[in-house]
Amino acid sequence: MSFSSQTKYELCKIKNINDNILRAELYGYLLFAKSFKKNSIIFSTESIDSARRFCSNLSLQTGVITEMQSTQTNKKSGANLYTVTIPYKDDIDKIFDYVMHTGEELALRINKAVLDDAESICAFLRGVFLCTGSISDPEKEYHLEFVTPYKNLMLDLCNVIHHLSEEFSDIKITPRTIVRRGSYIVYFKDKDAIAEMLAIMGASNSNMEFLQTVIQKDIINKINRRTNSEIANINKTAKAAATHISAIQKIKDNNLFNSLTDELKEIANLRYENPEMSLRELGENLSCPISRSGVNHRLAKIVAIADNIEI
């Protein structure tokens, strides 16, 4: 089971406390469904749990009859697509009254009268996610999105999320938007925002698993960065040491070593015998310890002397 399917399965196990909360969740389903019109209500999903919850709760609240069909998709996973329709016109009218829509609106917008408190807004967002949302496996990437059919609905959804986060959350959630294949996408890449959205919708177990994965990945990334930094420093030290030793060897091969000052002879011998030492360590092991920059200055003199030797 994918992380997205797992999250929807968890959300479908939530028991609603009262009719207002259940209506808000069903409103999220309906408003963002494939079709929410006076002559057609169609909801499609690959989640059997989501489809069953929609049918069960809608019938419980309104008494309408729903029909569900299953067709196999062309996806490699062999997933089924579950399509729920409302076959009778009178039942469609009843649903529109239930969510306080006339069906004559010029543009489909969120009716905030249905969302009268924070709890109902959370339930509404849960319904939207169960209808048209998805979340990537956090092991691979951080991405949660809602696919919306109209631009106005996309903007309304962003406003609802933004308002909820400002009023009732410690984290400011700012959704991003994009148009993809004719649909309007509201999405999140920030790990803190995704965790907050999971908590808002009521997916506490998925939220915990998501956060555990984030923590593990952060620790691994820190270790990798530290390791890479240490490797880079080792390579830098080795490259510098090779340059120094090559210069010292050149000076010796040309019988010029004894012409060096005592300070340069000492640092040259120490470097030649200890190629693995850092500049700081070389400075600490001199008869009269000096700073890293002092060691670098003396070795630079040795390299310059070697470079001036004519062969």
Coordinates of C-alpha atoms in Angstrom, one line a residue:
M1 CA 0.0 0.0 0.0
S2 CA 1.4 3.4 -1.0
F3 CA 1.8 6.1 1.6
S4 CA -1.0 8.1 0.0
S5 CA -3.4 5.1 0.1
Q6 CA -2.3 4.4 3.7
T7 CA -3.2 8.0 4.6
K8 CA -6.6 7.8 3.0
Y9 CA -7.3 4.5 4.7
E10 CA -6.5 6.1 8.0
L11 CA -8.7 9.1 7.3
C12 CA -11.6 6.9 6.3
K13 CA -11.5 5.3 9.8
I14 CA -12.3 8.6 11.5
K15 CA -15.7 8.7 13.1
N16 CA -17.4 12.1 12.9
I17 CA -18.8 13.6 16.0
N18 CA -21.8 15.5 14.6
D19 CA -23.8 16.2 11.5
N20 CA -22.1 19.5 10.8
I21 CA -18.7 18.0 10.7
L22 CA -20.0 15.2 8.4
R23 CA -21.6 17.7 6.1
A24 CA -18.4 19.7 5.9
E25 CA -16.4 16.6 4.9
L26 CA -19.0 15.5 2.3
Y27 CA -19.0 19.1 1.0
G28 CA -15.2 18.7 0.3
Y29 CA -15.9 15.5 -1.6
L30 CA -18.8 17.0 -3.7
L31 CA -17.3 20.4 -4.5
F32 CA -14.1 19.0 -5.9
A33 CA -15.6 15.9 -7.5
K34 CA -15.3 15.1 -11.2
S35 CA -18.7 16.7 -11.8
F36 CA -20.9 18.7 -9.4
K37 CA -23.8 20.0 -11.5
K38 CA -27.5 20.1 -11.3
N39 CA -27.8 17.3 -13.9
S40 CA -24.7 15.2 -12.9
I41 CA -22.8 14.4 -9.7
I42 CA -19.8 12.1 -10.4
F43 CA -17.0 11.2 -8.0
S44 CA -14.0 9.0 -9.1
T45 CA -11.2 7.6 -7.0
E46 CA -8.7 4.8 -6.9
S47 CA -9.4 4.4 -3.2
I48 CA -12.1 1.9 -2.4
D49 CA -12.1 3.1 1.2
S50 CA -12.8 6.7 0.1
A51 CA -15.5 5.6 -2.3
R52 CA -17.3 3.5 0.3
R53 CA -17.1 6.3 2.9
F54 CA -18.6 8.8 0.5
C55 CA -21.5 6.5 -0.4
S56 CA -22.2 5.5 3.1
N57 CA -22.1 8.9 4.7
L58 CA -23.9 10.6 1.9
S59 CA -26.7 8.1 2.1
L60 CA -26.8 8.3 5.9
Q61 CA -27.1 12.1 5.9
T62 CA -29.4 12.7 2.9
G63 CA -31.0 9.3 2.2
V64 CA -30.0 9.5 -1.5
I65 CA -29.2 6.4 -3.6
T66 CA -25.7 6.1 -5.0
E67 CA -24.3 3.8 -7.6
M68 CA -20.7 2.7 -7.8
Q69 CA -18.9 1.1 -10.7
S70 CA -15.3 -0.3 -10.9
T71 CA -13.1 -0.3 -13.9
Q72 CA -9.4 -1.4 -14.2
T73 CA -6.9 1.3 -15.0
N74 CA -4.0 1.0 -17.4
K75 CA -1.5 1.6 -14.6
K76 CA 1.2 -1.0 -13.9
S77 CA -0.2 -1.4 -10.4
G78 CA -3.4 -2.7 -11.9
A79 CA -5.4 -0.3 -9.7
N80 CA -9.1 0.0 -10.1
L81 CA -11.0 3.3 -10.6
Y82 CA -14.2 3.5 -8.6
T83 CA -16.8 5.9 -10.0
V84 CA -19.8 7.0 -7.9
T85 CA -22.9 8.6 -9.5
I86 CA -26.2 9.8 -8.2
P87 CA -28.8 8.3 -10.7
Y88 CA -31.9 10.2 -9.7
K89 CA -32.5 13.9 -10.3
D90 CA -34.5 14.4 -7.1
D91 CA -31.6 13.0 -5.1
I92 CA -29.2 15.5 -6.8
D93 CA -31.5 18.3 -5.9
K94 CA -31.6 17.1 -2.3
I95 CA -27.7 17.0 -2.2
F96 CA -27.5 20.6 -3.5
D97 CA -29.9 21.8 -0.8
Y98 CA -27.9 19.8 1.8
V99 CA -24.7 21.8 1.0
M100 CA -26.6 25.1 0.4
H101 CA -26.0 25.4 -3.3
T102 CA -28.6 26.2 -5.9
G103 CA -26.9 24.8 -8.9
E104 CA -27.4 28.1 -10.7
E105 CA -24.2 29.7 -9.5
L106 CA -22.2 31.4 -12.3
A107 CA -19.0 29.9 -10.9
L108 CA -18.5 27.1 -8.5
R109 CA -17.1 28.6 -5.3
I110 CA -16.7 27.4 -1.7
N111 CA -19.7 28.4 0.4
K112 CA -18.2 29.4 3.7
A113 CA -21.6 29.2 5.4
V114 CA -21.0 25.4 5.4
L115 CA -17.7 25.9 7.2
D116 CA -18.6 27.7 10.3
D117 CA -15.7 26.8 12.6
A118 CA -12.2 25.3 12.6
E119 CA -13.4 21.8 13.1
S120 CA -15.6 21.9 10.1
I121 CA -12.8 23.4 8.0
C122 CA -10.6 20.5 9.0
A123 CA -13.3 18.0 8.0
F124 CA -13.8 19.9 4.7
L125 CA -10.1 19.6 3.9
R126 CA -10.2 15.9 4.7
G127 CA -13.1 15.5 2.3
V128 CA -11.1 17.4 -0.4
F129 CA -8.1 15.2 0.1
L130 CA -10.2 12.0 0.0
C131 CA -11.7 13.2 -3.2
T132 CA -8.8 14.5 -5.1
G133 CA -5.7 14.6 -2.9
S134 CA -2.4 12.6 -2.9
I135 CA 0.8 12.6 -0.9
S136 CA 4.2 11.2 -2.0
D137 CA 6.2 8.6 -0.1
P138 CA 8.4 10.8 2.2
E139 CA 11.3 8.4 1.7
K140 CA 11.4 9.7 -1.9
E141 CA 10.2 13.3 -1.8
Y142 CA 8.0 15.8 0.2
H143 CA 4.9 16.5 -1.8
L144 CA 1.2 16.8 -1.0
E145 CA -1.3 18.1 -3.5
F146 CA -5.0 18.7 -4.3
V147 CA -6.2 18.6 -7.9
T148 CA -9.0 21.2 -8.4
P149 CA -11.2 21.4 -11.5
Y150 CA -11.6 25.2 -11.6
K151 CA -9.3 28.2 -11.0
N152 CA -11.8 29.9 -8.6
L153 CA -11.9 26.7 -6.5
M154 CA -8.1 26.6 -6.4
L155 CA -8.0 30.2 -5.1
D156 CA -10.7 29.6 -2.6
L157 CA -9.0 26.4 -1.3
C158 CA -5.7 28.3 -0.9
N159 CA -7.6 31.1 1.1
V160 CA -9.3 28.5 3.3
I161 CA -6.0 26.8 4.1
H162 CA -4.2 30.1 4.7
H163 CA -6.9 31.4 7.0
L164 CA -7.0 28.2 9.0
S165 CA -3.2 28.2 9.5
E166 CA -3.2 31.9 10.5
E167 CA -6.1 31.5 13.0
F168 CA -5.5 28.1 14.5
S169 CA -2.0 26.8 13.7
D170 CA 1.5 27.6 15.0
I171 CA 2.8 27.1 11.4
K172 CA 2.0 29.5 8.6
I173 CA 1.0 27.3 5.6
T174 CA 1.4 28.9 2.2
P175 CA 0.2 26.6 -0.6
R176 CA 1.8 26.8 -4.0
T177 CA -0.3 26.5 -7.3
I178 CA 0.4 25.3 -10.8
V179 CA -1.7 24.3 -13.9
R180 CA -1.1 20.8 -15.0
R181 CA -2.9 19.2 -18.0
G182 CA -5.9 21.5 -17.7
S183 CA -6.3 21.1 -13.9
Y184 CA -5.4 23.5 -11.2
I185 CA -3.0 22.1 -8.6
V186 CA -2.7 23.3 -5.0
Y187 CA 0.5 21.7 -3.6
F188 CA 3.0 21.7 -0.7
K189 CA 6.8 20.9 -0.7
D190 CA 7.7 22.2 2.7
K191 CA 7.9 19.3 5.2
D192 CA 6.5 21.3 8.1
A193 CA 3.5 22.4 6.0
I194 CA 2.8 18.8 4.9
A195 CA 3.0 17.5 8.5
E196 CA 0.6 20.3 9.6
M197 CA -1.8 19.4 6.8
L198 CA -1.8 15.8 7.8
A199 CA -2.5 16.8 11.4
I200 CA -5.3 19.2 10.3
M201 CA -7.0 16.5 8.3
G202 CA -6.8 14.0 11.2
A203 CA -4.2 11.6 9.9
S204 CA -2.2 11.4 13.1
N205 CA -0.5 8.0 12.4
S206 CA 0.6 9.1 8.9
N207 CA 1.7 12.4 10.4
M208 CA 3.9 10.5 12.9
E209 CA 5.4 8.3 10.3
F210 CA 6.0 11.3 8.0
L211 CA 7.8 13.1 10.8
Q212 CA 9.9 10.1 11.8
T213 CA 11.0 9.7 8.1
V214 CA 11.9 13.4 8.0
I215 CA 14.0 13.2 11.2
Q216 CA 15.8 10.1 9.9
K217 CA 16.5 11.7 6.5
D218 CA 17.8 14.9 8.2
I219 CA 20.2 12.9 10.4
I220 CA 21.5 10.9 7.4
N221 CA 21.9 14.1 5.4
K222 CA 23.9 15.7 8.2
I223 CA 26.1 12.7 8.5
N224 CA 26.7 12.7 4.8
R225 CA 27.5 16.4 4.7
R226 CA 29.9 16.0 7.6
T227 CA 31.5 12.9 5.9
N228 CA 31.8 14.7 2.6
S229 CA 33.4 17.7 4.3
E230 CA 35.9 15.5 6.1
I231 CA 36.7 13.7 2.8
A232 CA 37.2 17.1 1.1
N233 CA 39.5 18.3 3.8
I234 CA 41.5 15.0 3.7
N235 CA 41.8 15.4 -0.1
K236 CA 42.9 19.0 0.3
T237 CA 45.5 18.1 2.9
A238 CA 46.8 15.2 0.7
K239 CA 47.1 17.4 -2.4
A240 CA 48.9 20.2 -0.4
A241 CA 51.2 17.6 1.2
A242 CA 52.1 16.1 -2.2
T243 CA 53.0 19.6 -3.4
H244 CA 55.2 20.3 -0.4
I245 CA 57.0 16.9 -0.5
S246 CA 57.6 17.2 -4.2
A247 CA 59.2 20.6 -3.6
I248 CA 61.3 19.3 -0.7
Q249 CA 62.5 16.4 -2.8
K250 CA 63.4 18.7 -5.6
I251 CA 65.5 20.8 -3.3
K252 CA 67.2 17.7 -1.9
D253 CA 67.9 16.3 -5.4
N254 CA 69.6 19.5 -6.3
N255 CA 71.7 19.5 -3.1
L256 CA 70.2 22.8 -1.9
F257 CA 68.6 21.5 1.3
N258 CA 71.5 22.7 3.5
S259 CA 71.1 26.2 2.1
L260 CA 67.7 26.5 3.7
T261 CA 67.3 28.4 7.0
D262 CA 67.0 26.3 10.2
E263 CA 63.2 27.2 10.4
L264 CA 62.6 26.0 6.8
K265 CA 64.7 22.8 7.4
E266 CA 62.7 21.9 10.4
I267 CA 59.3 22.4 8.8
A268 CA 60.6 20.6 5.6
N269 CA 61.8 17.6 7.6
L270 CA 58.5 17.5 9.6
R271 CA 56.4 17.7 6.5
Y272 CA 58.5 15.1 4.6
E273 CA 58.1 12.6 7.4
N274 CA 54.4 13.3 8.2
P275 CA 52.5 13.8 5.0
E276 CA 49.2 13.1 6.7
M277 CA 49.5 16.0 9.2
S278 CA 47.4 19.1 8.8
L279 CA 49.0 22.5 8.8
R280 CA 47.8 23.1 12.3
E281 CA 49.3 19.8 13.5
L282 CA 52.6 20.6 11.8
G283 CA 52.7 23.9 13.7
E284 CA 52.0 22.3 17.0
N285 CA 54.9 19.8 16.5
L286 CA 57.6 22.3 15.8
S287 CA 60.3 23.0 18.5
C288 CA 58.8 26.4 18.7
P289 CA 55.0 26.0 17.9
I290 CA 53.6 28.4 15.4
S291 CA 50.1 29.1 13.9
R292 CA 48.6 27.4 10.9
S293 CA 49.2 30.5 8.8
G294 CA 52.8 30.5 10.0
V295 CA 53.3 27.0 8.8
N296 CA 51.6 27.8 5.5
H297 CA 53.9 30.8 5.0
R298 CA 57.1 28.7 5.5
L299 CA 55.9 25.9 3.3
A300 CA 55.0 28.4 0.6
K301 CA 58.6 29.7 0.8
I302 CA 59.9 26.1 0.2
V303 CA 57.6 25.7 -2.8
A304 CA 58.8 29.0 -4.2
I305 CA 62.5 28.0 -3.8
A306 CA 61.8 24.7 -5.6
D307 CA 59.9 26.5 -8.4
N308 CA 62.9 28.8 -9.0
I309 CA 65.3 25.8 -9.4
E310 CA 66.4 25.6 -13.0
I311 CA 66.7 22.1 -14.3

